[in-house]
Amino acid sequence: MPTAQITTPIALTSDPVSSVGADLVIIPWFEGDVPTAVTGIDQATGGEIGRALGSQELQAKPYELFTAGVTDRSWRPRRVVLVGGGAREAGGPEQLRKMAAAGGLAARQKRVERVAMLVRGVGDPTALAQAAAEGLTLSEFDAGIYKTGEPPSPVPSWTLVVERAADDRIAVAINRGRILGDCSNLARQLANEPGNTLTPREFARRAAAIASEAGVRVEILDETKIGELGLGLLLGVARGSSEPPRVIVFRYDPPGAPATPVLGLVGKGITFDTGGISIKPADGMERMKDDMAGGAAVACAMRAIALLQAPIRVVGVVPTTENMPGGRAIKPGDILTSGEGKTVEVINTDAEGRLILGDGLWYARQLGATHLVDVATLTGAVVVALGKNTTGLFGTPDEWVERIRRVADRAGDRSWPLPLFDDYREQLKSDIADMTNTGGRPAGSITAAMFLKEFTGGLPWAHLDIAGTAWADEARPFLPKGPSGVAVRTLAELAFAMKDGNG
Ligand code: BES
Ligand code: MN
Ligand code: ZN
């Protein structure tokens, strides 16, 4: 049985491409593919495929697009677009997801109404079908929602052409991909909202709607409740703003789930990061509207987890506030006391993410989490270390971290581990308090993670630093400029991989 879903489904068929009811068919094309690799398409295009292969106009380089009109009147589709996939051996689900996104974006640019895609590649057919569904869905995201002049290019209806459409597992996989893609897009929408529309209160409202619609229990803690809980790190960051902070709490408790494990997801929810009194330079500061991308990933993963009916209990915690330099803002040298009771000397008010996450991690433990994962646009230093395409991965023990890495890889969110040697803790030594909130320039992402580790109570914990991966500065064929939705699929898939030692 396909699981519940809210969005319009992707159709599936095993009909030959020639009789699929679509205006355009996306065809994955790999290096070494001969004109007959997809039955009938060379003849249908009047020999265009063979000609383009012969002249090397068509090389099947990754995401290369080759459009050909269908001249054969017995075919229903009017056009095909071949999407290059590079070497065939590399054409697994990860590659197909990106090819589907590239093909979907191209189809939308052409304003085609009905689009089909042939599922082709190497590996497990269900994984390929899911990846194709994810990629097409990801291509639906529109960043320019406040443009009044140009209407956005419409979203086409999608059909996937697969070998065994009657196989229930294929249908389930496509539905799963649809939901995961859709939840990624919701996270992208949230991260794309500017600071003036998405205040902490508005973020909490929208995140609550997104998750509760899927059956997740959501509670929004206001400043009074936050004060009662003593979340002094969060309250400290919030002091500089006239917008009150919130903590968004999610509980997913499926009937029949074992008491443990309880996955605890914690996301950074800074709706705008000016840096506070340690204010950031003006150049590029507008980007700091996405400093809640980790929190959005948690909210939208909770939705996916509930829609897909993950078999384990999951709690989510998203502390959310602005980081502003108001008259009551915290100052360098101020001491804050965390919910857990540990004291922090604030050296730099721009290292605010680790402060609110420290309280968030502690609160997730209070809610019964046995395994922790946090997601945060935490440090500029991670971009220096790993660039814009790889998420920084930290945590303990190694087995837990490696598990997250593998799940993330499969979900299309590449990450790479960095070490947390005890020696790094010395960089956080304070003369007056338990620790400082910054460790200087060397190993900036690692010392940020070392700070978080102080609040994990020795539980298995992984930290994803998505400062580089949450936002694309340059458009790529499969990902336009703007929010990427990173980590949504990883967190959702993790709730399945944890069941019986999978992943
Ligand atoms: N939100 C930023 C990190 C960030 C930087 C995200 C660039 C996306 C792109 C974070 O709050 C921050 O300001 N970190 C500081 C830490 C420093 C003061 C120790 C940084 O990275 O400069
Ligand atoms: Mn900051
Ligand atoms: Zn920040």
Coordinates of N, CA and C in Angstrom, one line a residue, residues 8-229:
T8 N -0.1 16.3 -5.1 CA -0.5 15.5 -6.3 C 0.5 14.4 -6.6
P9 N 0.0 13.2 -6.8 CA 0.9 12.1 -7.0 C 1.6 12.2 -8.4
I10 N 2.7 11.4 -8.6 CA 3.3 11.3 -9.9 C 2.7 10.0 -10.5
A11 N 2.2 10.1 -11.7 CA 1.7 8.9 -12.4 C 2.8 7.9 -12.8
L12 N 2.4 6.7 -12.9 CA 3.4 5.7 -13.4 C 2.8 4.8 -14.4
T13 N 3.6 4.4 -15.3 CA 3.1 3.5 -16.4 C 4.3 2.6 -16.9
S14 N 3.9 1.5 -17.5 CA 4.9 0.6 -18.1 C 4.7 0.6 -19.6
D15 N 3.8 1.5 -20.1 CA 3.5 1.6 -21.5 C 4.8 2.0 -22.3
P16 N 4.9 1.6 -23.5 CA 6.1 2.0 -24.3 C 6.1 3.6 -24.4
V17 N 7.3 4.2 -24.4 CA 7.4 5.6 -24.5 C 6.5 6.2 -25.6
S18 N 6.4 5.5 -26.7 CA 5.6 6.0 -27.8 C 4.1 6.2 -27.5
S19 N 3.6 5.5 -26.5 CA 2.2 5.7 -26.2 C 1.9 6.4 -24.9
V20 N 2.9 7.0 -24.3 CA 2.7 7.7 -23.1 C 2.0 9.1 -23.4
G21 N 1.0 9.4 -22.6 CA 0.3 10.7 -22.8 C 1.1 11.8 -22.2
A22 N 2.1 12.3 -23.0 CA 2.9 13.4 -22.5 C 3.3 14.2 -23.7
D23 N 3.6 15.5 -23.4 CA 4.1 16.4 -24.5 C 5.6 16.2 -24.7
L24 N 6.3 15.9 -23.6 CA 7.7 15.8 -23.7 C 8.1 14.6 -22.8
V25 N 9.1 13.8 -23.3 CA 9.7 12.7 -22.5 C 11.1 13.0 -22.2
I26 N 11.5 12.9 -20.9 CA 12.9 13.1 -20.5 C 13.5 11.7 -20.5
I27 N 14.6 11.6 -21.2 CA 15.3 10.3 -21.4 C 16.7 10.4 -20.9
P28 N 17.0 9.7 -19.8 CA 18.4 9.6 -19.4 C 19.3 9.0 -20.4
W29 N 20.4 9.6 -20.7 CA 21.3 9.1 -21.7 C 22.7 9.0 -21.2
F30 N 23.3 7.8 -21.4 CA 24.7 7.6 -20.8 C 25.7 7.5 -21.9
E31 N 27.0 7.7 -21.5 CA 28.0 7.5 -22.5 C 28.0 6.1 -23.0
G32 N 28.2 5.9 -24.3 CA 28.3 4.6 -24.9 C 26.9 4.1 -25.3
D33 N 25.8 4.8 -24.9 CA 24.5 4.4 -25.4 C 24.4 4.5 -26.9
V34 N 23.9 3.4 -27.6 CA 23.8 3.4 -29.0 C 22.4 3.9 -29.4
P35 N 22.1 4.3 -30.6 CA 20.8 4.9 -31.0 C 19.6 4.0 -30.6
T36 N 19.9 2.7 -30.5 CA 18.8 1.8 -30.2 C 18.6 1.5 -28.7
A37 N 19.4 2.2 -27.9 CA 19.4 2.0 -26.4 C 18.0 2.1 -25.9
V38 N 17.2 3.1 -26.4 CA 15.8 3.2 -26.0 C 15.0 2.9 -27.3
T39 N 14.2 1.9 -27.1 CA 13.4 1.3 -28.3 C 12.7 2.4 -29.1
G40 N 13.0 2.5 -30.3 CA 12.2 3.3 -31.3 C 12.5 4.8 -31.3
I41 N 13.4 5.3 -30.4 CA 13.5 6.8 -30.4 C 14.3 7.3 -31.5
D42 N 15.2 6.5 -32.1 CA 15.9 7.0 -33.2 C 15.0 7.2 -34.4
Q43 N 14.2 6.2 -34.7 CA 13.3 6.3 -35.8 C 12.2 7.4 -35.6
A44 N 11.8 7.4 -34.3 CA 10.7 8.4 -34.0 C 11.2 9.8 -34.2
T45 N 12.5 10.1 -34.0 CA 13.0 11.4 -34.2 C 13.6 11.6 -35.6
G46 N 13.3 10.7 -36.5 CA 13.8 10.7 -37.9 C 15.3 10.6 -38.0
G47 N 15.9 9.8 -37.1 CA 17.3 9.5 -37.1 C 18.2 10.6 -36.4
E48 N 17.5 11.5 -35.7 CA 18.2 12.6 -35.0 C 19.2 12.1 -34.0
I49 N 18.9 11.1 -33.3 CA 19.7 10.6 -32.2 C 21.0 10.0 -32.8
G50 N 20.8 9.2 -33.8 CA 22.0 8.6 -34.5 C 22.9 9.7 -35.1
R51 N 22.3 10.7 -35.7 CA 23.0 11.7 -36.3 C 23.8 12.5 -35.3
A52 N 23.2 12.9 -34.1 CA 23.8 13.7 -33.1 C 24.9 12.9 -32.4
L53 N 24.8 11.6 -32.3 CA 25.8 10.7 -31.7 C 27.0 10.7 -32.7
G54 N 26.7 10.5 -34.0 CA 27.8 10.4 -35.0 C 28.6 11.7 -35.1
S55 N 27.9 12.9 -35.0 CA 28.6 14.1 -35.1 C 29.2 14.6 -33.7
Q56 N 28.9 13.8 -32.7 CA 29.4 14.1 -31.3 C 28.7 15.3 -30.7
E57 N 27.6 15.7 -31.4 CA 26.8 16.8 -30.7 C 26.3 16.3 -29.4
L58 N 25.9 15.0 -29.4 CA 25.4 14.3 -28.2 C 26.5 13.5 -27.6
Q59 N 27.0 13.9 -26.5 CA 28.1 13.1 -25.8 C 27.7 12.5 -24.5
A60 N 26.5 12.9 -24.0 CA 26.0 12.3 -22.8 C 26.8 12.7 -21.6
K61 N 27.5 13.9 -21.7 CA 28.2 14.5 -20.5 C 27.1 14.8 -19.4
P62 N 27.5 14.7 -18.2 CA 26.5 14.9 -17.1 C 25.7 16.2 -17.3
Y63 N 24.4 16.0 -17.4 CA 23.3 17.1 -17.5 C 23.3 17.9 -18.8
E64 N 24.1 17.4 -19.8 CA 24.0 17.9 -21.1 C 22.5 17.6 -21.6
L65 N 21.9 18.6 -22.3 CA 20.6 18.4 -22.7 C 20.5 18.4 -24.3
F66 N 19.8 17.4 -24.8 CA 19.6 17.3 -26.3 C 18.2 17.1 -26.6
T67 N 17.6 18.1 -27.2 CA 16.1 18.1 -27.5 C 15.9 17.7 -28.9
A68 N 15.0 16.8 -29.2 CA 14.7 16.4 -30.5 C 13.2 16.3 -30.7
G69 N 12.7 16.8 -31.8 CA 11.2 16.7 -32.1 C 10.9 15.2 -32.6
V70 N 9.7 14.8 -32.3 CA 9.3 13.5 -32.7 C 8.5 13.7 -34.0
T71 N 9.0 13.0 -35.1 CA 8.4 13.2 -36.4 C 7.4 12.1 -36.7
D72 N 7.6 11.0 -36.0 CA 6.7 9.8 -36.2 C 5.3 10.1 -35.6
R73 N 4.3 10.2 -36.5 CA 2.9 10.6 -36.1 C 2.3 9.5 -35.2
S74 N 2.8 8.3 -35.2 CA 2.2 7.3 -34.4 C 2.6 7.4 -32.9
W75 N 3.6 8.3 -32.6 CA 4.0 8.5 -31.2 C 3.1 9.6 -30.6
R76 N 2.7 9.4 -29.4 CA 2.0 10.5 -28.7 C 2.8 11.6 -28.3
P77 N 4.0 11.4 -27.6 CA 4.8 12.6 -27.2 C 5.3 13.3 -28.4
R78 N 5.4 14.6 -28.4 CA 5.8 15.5 -29.5 C 7.3 15.7 -29.5
R79 N 7.9 15.6 -28.3 CA 9.4 15.9 -28.2 C 10.0 15.0 -27.2
V80 N 11.3 14.8 -27.3 CA 12.1 14.1 -26.3 C 13.2 15.0 -25.9
V81 N 13.6 14.9 -24.6 CA 14.8 15.6 -24.2 C 15.8 14.6 -23.5
L82 N 16.9 14.4 -24.2 CA 17.9 13.5 -23.6 C 18.7 14.2 -22.5
V83 N 18.8 13.7 -21.4 CA 19.7 14.3 -20.3 C 20.9 13.4 -20.1
G84 N 22.1 14.0 -20.3 CA 23.3 13.3 -20.2 C 23.5 12.8 -18.7
G85 N 24.1 11.6 -18.6 CA 24.4 11.1 -17.3 C 25.8 10.7 -17.1
G86 N 26.7 11.0 -18.1 CA 28.1 10.5 -17.9 C 28.2 9.0 -18.1
A87 N 29.2 8.5 -17.4 CA 29.5 7.1 -17.5 C 28.3 6.2 -17.0
R88 N 28.0 5.2 -17.7 CA 26.8 4.4 -17.3 C 27.0 3.7 -15.9
E89 N 28.2 3.3 -15.6 CA 28.4 2.7 -14.3 C 28.1 3.6 -13.1
A90 N 28.2 4.9 -13.4 CA 28.0 5.9 -12.3 C 26.5 6.3 -12.3
G91 N 25.7 5.7 -13.2 CA 24.3 6.1 -13.3 C 23.4 5.4 -12.3
G92 N 23.7 5.5 -11.0 CA 22.9 5.0 -10.0 C 21.9 6.0 -9.5
P93 N 21.2 5.7 -8.5 CA 20.1 6.6 -8.0 C 20.6 8.1 -7.7
E94 N 21.8 8.2 -7.2 CA 22.3 9.6 -6.9 C 22.4 10.4 -8.2
Q95 N 22.9 9.8 -9.2 CA 23.0 10.5 -10.5 C 21.7 10.7 -11.1
L96 N 20.8 9.7 -11.0 CA 19.5 9.8 -11.7 C 18.6 10.9 -11.0
R97 N 18.8 11.1 -9.7 CA 18.1 12.2 -9.0 C 18.4 13.5 -9.6
K98 N 19.7 13.8 -9.9 CA 20.2 15.0 -10.4 C 19.7 15.2 -11.9
M99 N 19.8 14.0 -12.6 CA 19.4 14.1 -14.0 C 17.9 14.4 -14.1
A100 N 17.1 13.8 -13.2 CA 15.7 14.1 -13.2 C 15.4 15.6 -12.9
A101 N 16.2 16.1 -12.0 CA 16.0 17.5 -11.6 C 16.4 18.4 -12.8
A102 N 17.5 18.1 -13.5 CA 17.9 18.9 -14.6 C 16.9 18.8 -15.7
G103 N 16.4 17.6 -16.0 CA 15.3 17.4 -17.0 C 14.1 18.1 -16.7
G104 N 13.7 18.0 -15.4 CA 12.5 18.7 -14.9 C 12.6 20.2 -15.1
L105 N 13.7 20.8 -14.7 CA 14.0 22.2 -14.9 C 13.9 22.6 -16.3
A106 N 14.5 21.8 -17.2 CA 14.4 22.1 -18.6 C 13.0 22.1 -19.1
A107 N 12.3 21.1 -18.7 CA 10.9 21.0 -19.1 C 10.0 22.2 -18.7
R108 N 10.3 22.6 -17.5 CA 9.6 23.8 -16.9 C 9.9 25.0 -17.7
Q109 N 11.2 25.2 -18.1 CA 11.6 26.4 -18.8 C 10.9 26.4 -20.2
K110 N 10.6 25.2 -20.7 CA 9.9 25.1 -22.0 C 8.4 25.2 -21.8
R111 N 8.0 25.4 -20.6 CA 6.5 25.5 -20.2 C 5.7 24.4 -20.8
V112 N 6.2 23.2 -20.7 CA 5.5 22.0 -21.1 C 4.5 21.6 -20.0
E113 N 3.3 21.2 -20.5 CA 2.2 20.8 -19.5 C 2.3 19.4 -18.9
R114 N 2.6 18.5 -19.8 CA 2.6 17.1 -19.4 C 4.0 16.5 -19.7
V115 N 4.7 16.1 -18.7 CA 6.0 15.6 -18.9 C 6.2 14.2 -18.3
A116 N 6.8 13.3 -19.1 CA 7.1 11.9 -18.7 C 8.6 11.8 -18.6
M117 N 9.0 10.9 -17.8 CA 10.4 10.5 -17.7 C 10.6 9.0 -17.7
L118 N 11.5 8.6 -18.5 CA 11.9 7.2 -18.5 C 12.9 6.9 -17.4
V119 N 12.6 5.9 -16.6 CA 13.5 5.6 -15.5 C 14.6 4.6 -16.1
R120 N 15.8 5.0 -16.2 CA 16.9 4.2 -16.7 C 18.1 4.5 -15.8
G121 N 18.9 3.4 -15.6 CA 20.1 3.6 -14.8 C 20.5 2.3 -14.3
V122 N 21.6 2.3 -13.4 CA 22.1 1.0 -12.9 C 21.7 0.9 -11.4
G123 N 21.4 -0.3 -11.0 CA 21.0 -0.5 -9.6 C 19.6 -0.9 -9.4
D124 N 19.2 -0.9 -8.1 CA 17.9 -1.3 -7.7 C 16.8 -0.5 -8.3
P125 N 15.9 -1.1 -9.0 CA 14.8 -0.4 -9.7 C 14.0 0.5 -8.8
T126 N 13.7 0.0 -7.5 CA 12.9 0.9 -6.6 C 13.7 2.1 -6.2
A127 N 15.0 2.0 -6.0 CA 15.8 3.1 -5.6 C 15.9 4.1 -6.8
L128 N 16.0 3.6 -8.0 CA 16.0 4.5 -9.2 C 14.7 5.2 -9.4
A129 N 13.6 4.5 -9.2 CA 12.3 5.1 -9.3 C 12.1 6.2 -8.3
Q130 N 12.5 5.9 -7.0 CA 12.4 6.9 -6.0 C 13.2 8.2 -6.3
A131 N 14.4 7.9 -6.7 CA 15.3 9.0 -7.0 C 14.8 9.9 -8.2
A132 N 14.2 9.2 -9.2 CA 13.6 10.0 -10.3 C 12.5 10.9 -9.8
A133 N 11.7 10.3 -8.9 CA 10.5 11.1 -8.4 C 11.0 12.2 -7.5
E134 N 12.1 12.0 -6.8 CA 12.7 13.1 -6.0 C 13.1 14.2 -6.9
G135 N 13.9 13.8 -7.9 CA 14.5 14.8 -8.8 C 13.4 15.7 -9.5
L136 N 12.4 15.0 -10.1 CA 11.4 15.8 -10.7 C 10.7 16.7 -9.8
T137 N 10.4 16.2 -8.6 CA 9.7 17.1 -7.6 C 10.6 18.2 -7.2
L138 N 11.9 18.0 -7.0 CA 12.8 19.1 -6.7 C 12.8 20.2 -7.7
S139 N 12.6 19.8 -9.0 CA 12.6 20.8 -10.0 C 11.4 21.8 -10.0
E140 N 10.4 21.4 -9.1 CA 9.2 22.3 -9.0 C 9.5 23.6 -8.2
F141 N 10.6 23.6 -7.4 CA 10.8 24.7 -6.5 C 11.0 26.0 -7.3
D142 N 10.3 27.1 -6.8 CA 10.4 28.4 -7.4 C 10.9 29.4 -6.3
A143 N 12.0 30.1 -6.6 CA 12.6 31.0 -5.7 C 11.9 32.4 -5.8
G144 N 11.4 32.8 -6.9 CA 11.1 34.2 -7.2 C 9.6 34.5 -6.8
I145 N 9.2 34.1 -5.6 CA 7.8 34.2 -5.3 C 7.3 35.7 -5.1
Y146 N 8.2 36.6 -4.9 CA 7.8 38.0 -4.7 C 7.9 38.8 -5.9
K147 N 8.2 38.2 -7.1 CA 8.2 38.9 -8.3 C 6.8 39.1 -8.8
T148 N 6.4 40.4 -9.1 CA 5.0 40.7 -9.5 C 4.8 40.6 -11.0
G149 N 5.9 40.8 -11.7 CA 5.8 40.9 -13.2 C 5.6 39.5 -13.9
E150 N 6.5 38.6 -13.7 CA 6.5 37.4 -14.4 C 5.8 36.3 -13.6
P151 N 4.8 35.6 -14.2 CA 4.3 34.5 -13.6 C 5.3 33.4 -13.5
P152 N 5.3 32.6 -12.5 CA 6.3 31.5 -12.4 C 5.9 30.4 -13.5
S153 N 7.0 29.7 -14.0 CA 6.6 28.7 -15.0 C 5.8 27.6 -14.3
P154 N 4.7 27.2 -14.9 CA 3.8 26.3 -14.3 C 4.5 24.9 -14.0
V155 N 4.0 24.2 -13.0 CA 4.5 22.9 -12.7 C 3.7 21.9 -13.6
P156 N 4.4 21.1 -14.4 CA 3.7 20.1 -15.2 C 3.2 18.9 -14.5
S157 N 2.4 18.2 -15.1 CA 2.0 16.9 -14.5 C 3.1 15.9 -14.9
W158 N 3.5 15.0 -13.9 CA 4.6 14.1 -14.2 C 4.1 12.7 -14.3
T159 N 4.8 12.0 -15.2 CA 4.6 10.5 -15.3 C 5.9 9.8 -15.4
L160 N 6.1 8.8 -14.6 CA 7.4 8.0 -14.7 C 7.1 6.8 -15.5
V161 N 8.0 6.5 -16.4 CA 7.9 5.3 -17.2 C 8.8 4.3 -16.7
V162 N 8.3 3.2 -16.1 CA 9.1 2.2 -15.4 C 8.9 0.8 -16.0
E163 N 9.7 -0.1 -15.7 CA 9.5 -1.4 -16.2 C 8.4 -2.2 -15.6
R164 N 8.2 -2.1 -14.3 CA 7.2 -2.9 -13.7 C 6.2 -2.0 -12.9
A165 N 5.3 -1.3 -13.6 CA 4.4 -0.3 -13.0 C 3.4 -1.0 -12.0
A166 N 3.2 -2.3 -12.3 CA 2.2 -3.0 -11.5 C 2.8 -3.5 -10.1
D167 N 4.1 -3.4 -10.1 CA 4.8 -3.8 -8.8 C 4.6 -2.8 -7.8
D168 N 3.9 -3.2 -6.7 CA 3.6 -2.3 -5.6 C 4.8 -1.6 -5.1
R169 N 6.0 -2.3 -5.0 CA 7.2 -1.6 -4.4 C 7.6 -0.4 -5.2
I170 N 7.4 -0.5 -6.6 CA 7.8 0.6 -7.4 C 6.8 1.8 -7.1
A171 N 5.5 1.5 -7.0 CA 4.6 2.6 -6.7 C 4.9 3.2 -5.3
V172 N 5.2 2.4 -4.3 CA 5.6 2.9 -3.0 C 6.8 3.8 -3.1
A173 N 7.8 3.3 -3.9 CA 9.1 4.1 -4.0 C 8.8 5.4 -4.6
I174 N 8.0 5.5 -5.6 CA 7.7 6.8 -6.3 C 7.0 7.7 -5.4
N175 N 6.1 7.2 -4.6 CA 5.3 8.0 -3.7 C 6.3 8.5 -2.6
R176 N 7.2 7.7 -2.2 CA 8.2 8.1 -1.2 C 9.1 9.2 -1.7
G177 N 9.5 9.0 -2.9 CA 10.4 10.1 -3.6 C 9.6 11.4 -3.7
R178 N 8.3 11.3 -4.0 CA 7.5 12.4 -4.2 C 7.4 13.2 -2.9
I179 N 7.1 12.5 -1.8 CA 7.0 13.1 -0.5 C 8.3 13.7 0.0
L180 N 9.4 13.0 -0.2 CA 10.7 13.5 0.2 C 11.1 14.7 -0.6
G181 N 10.8 14.7 -1.9 CA 11.1 15.9 -2.7 C 10.3 17.1 -2.3
D182 N 9.0 16.8 -2.0 CA 8.1 17.8 -1.6 C 8.5 18.4 -0.3
C183 N 8.9 17.6 0.7 CA 9.3 18.1 2.0 C 10.6 18.9 1.8
S184 N 11.4 18.5 1.0 CA 12.6 19.3 0.7 C 12.3 20.7 0.2
N185 N 11.3 20.7 -0.7 CA 10.9 22.0 -1.3 C 10.2 22.9 -0.3
L186 N 9.5 22.3 0.7 CA 8.9 23.1 1.8 C 10.0 23.8 2.6
A187 N 11.1 23.0 2.9 CA 12.2 23.6 3.6 C 12.9 24.7 2.8
R188 N 12.9 24.5 1.5 CA 13.6 25.5 0.7 C 12.7 26.8 0.7
Q189 N 11.4 26.6 0.7 CA 10.5 27.8 0.7 C 10.7 28.6 2.0
L190 N 10.8 27.9 3.1 CA 11.1 28.5 4.4 C 12.4 29.3 4.4
A191 N 13.4 28.6 3.9 CA 14.8 29.2 4.0 C 14.8 30.4 3.0
N192 N 14.0 30.4 2.0 CA 14.0 31.5 1.1 C 13.3 32.8 1.6
E193 N 12.4 32.6 2.6 CA 11.6 33.7 3.1 C 12.6 34.7 3.7
P194 N 12.3 36.0 3.5 CA 13.2 37.0 4.1 C 12.9 37.2 5.6
G195 N 13.8 37.8 6.3 CA 13.7 38.0 7.7 C 12.4 38.8 8.2
N196 N 11.9 39.6 7.3 CA 10.8 40.4 7.7 C 9.5 39.6 7.7
T197 N 9.4 38.7 6.8 CA 8.2 37.8 6.8 C 8.3 36.7 7.7
L198 N 9.5 36.1 7.8 CA 9.7 34.9 8.6 C 10.4 35.3 9.9
T199 N 9.6 35.8 10.8 CA 10.1 36.1 12.2 C 10.0 34.8 13.0
P200 N 10.6 34.7 14.2 CA 10.5 33.5 14.9 C 9.1 33.0 15.1
R201 N 8.2 33.9 15.4 CA 6.8 33.5 15.7 C 6.2 33.0 14.4
E202 N 6.5 33.6 13.3 CA 5.9 33.2 12.0 C 6.5 31.8 11.6
F203 N 7.8 31.7 11.8 CA 8.5 30.4 11.5 C 7.9 29.3 12.3
A204 N 7.6 29.6 13.6 CA 7.0 28.6 14.5 C 5.6 28.2 14.0
R205 N 4.8 29.2 13.6 CA 3.5 29.0 13.0 C 3.5 28.1 11.8
R206 N 4.4 28.4 10.9 CA 4.5 27.7 9.6 C 5.0 26.3 9.8
A207 N 6.1 26.2 10.7 CA 6.6 24.9 10.9 C 5.6 24.0 11.6
A208 N 4.8 24.6 12.5 CA 3.8 23.8 13.2 C 2.8 23.3 12.2
A209 N 2.3 24.2 11.3 CA 1.4 23.8 10.3 C 1.9 22.6 9.4
I210 N 3.1 22.8 8.9 CA 3.8 21.8 8.0 C 3.8 20.4 8.7
A211 N 4.2 20.4 10.0 CA 4.3 19.1 10.6 C 3.0 18.5 11.1
S212 N 2.1 19.4 11.7 CA 0.9 18.9 12.3 C -0.1 18.4 11.2
E213 N 0.0 19.0 10.1 CA -0.9 18.5 9.0 C -0.6 17.1 8.6
A214 N 0.6 16.6 8.9 CA 1.0 15.2 8.7 C 0.8 14.3 9.9
G215 N 0.3 14.9 11.0 CA 0.0 14.1 12.1 C 1.1 14.1 13.2
V216 N 2.0 15.1 13.1 CA 3.0 15.2 14.2 C 2.4 16.1 15.2
R217 N 2.7 15.8 16.5 CA 2.2 16.7 17.6 C 3.2 17.8 17.7
V218 N 2.7 19.0 17.7 CA 3.7 20.2 17.7 C 3.3 21.1 18.9
E219 N 4.3 21.5 19.6 CA 4.1 22.5 20.7 C 5.0 23.6 20.5
I220 N 4.5 24.9 20.7 CA 5.3 26.0 20.5 C 5.6 26.7 21.9
L221 N 6.8 26.7 22.3 CA 7.1 27.3 23.6 C 7.4 28.8 23.5
D222 N 6.6 29.6 24.2 CA 6.9 31.0 24.1 C 7.9 31.5 25.1
E223 N 8.2 32.8 25.2 CA 9.3 33.3 26.0 C 9.1 33.0 27.5
T224 N 7.8 33.0 27.9 CA 7.6 32.7 29.3 C 8.0 31.3 29.6
K225 N 7.5 30.3 28.8 CA 7.9 28.9 29.0 C 9.4 28.7 28.9
I226 N 10.0 29.4 27.9 CA 11.5 29.3 27.7 C 12.2 29.8 29.0
G227 N 11.6 30.8 29.6 CA 12.2 31.3 30.8 C 12.1 30.3 32.0
E228 N 10.9 29.7 32.1 CA 10.7 28.7 33.1 C 11.6 27.6 33.0
L229 N 11.9 27.2 31.7 CA 12.8 26.1 31.5 C 14.3 26.5 31.7

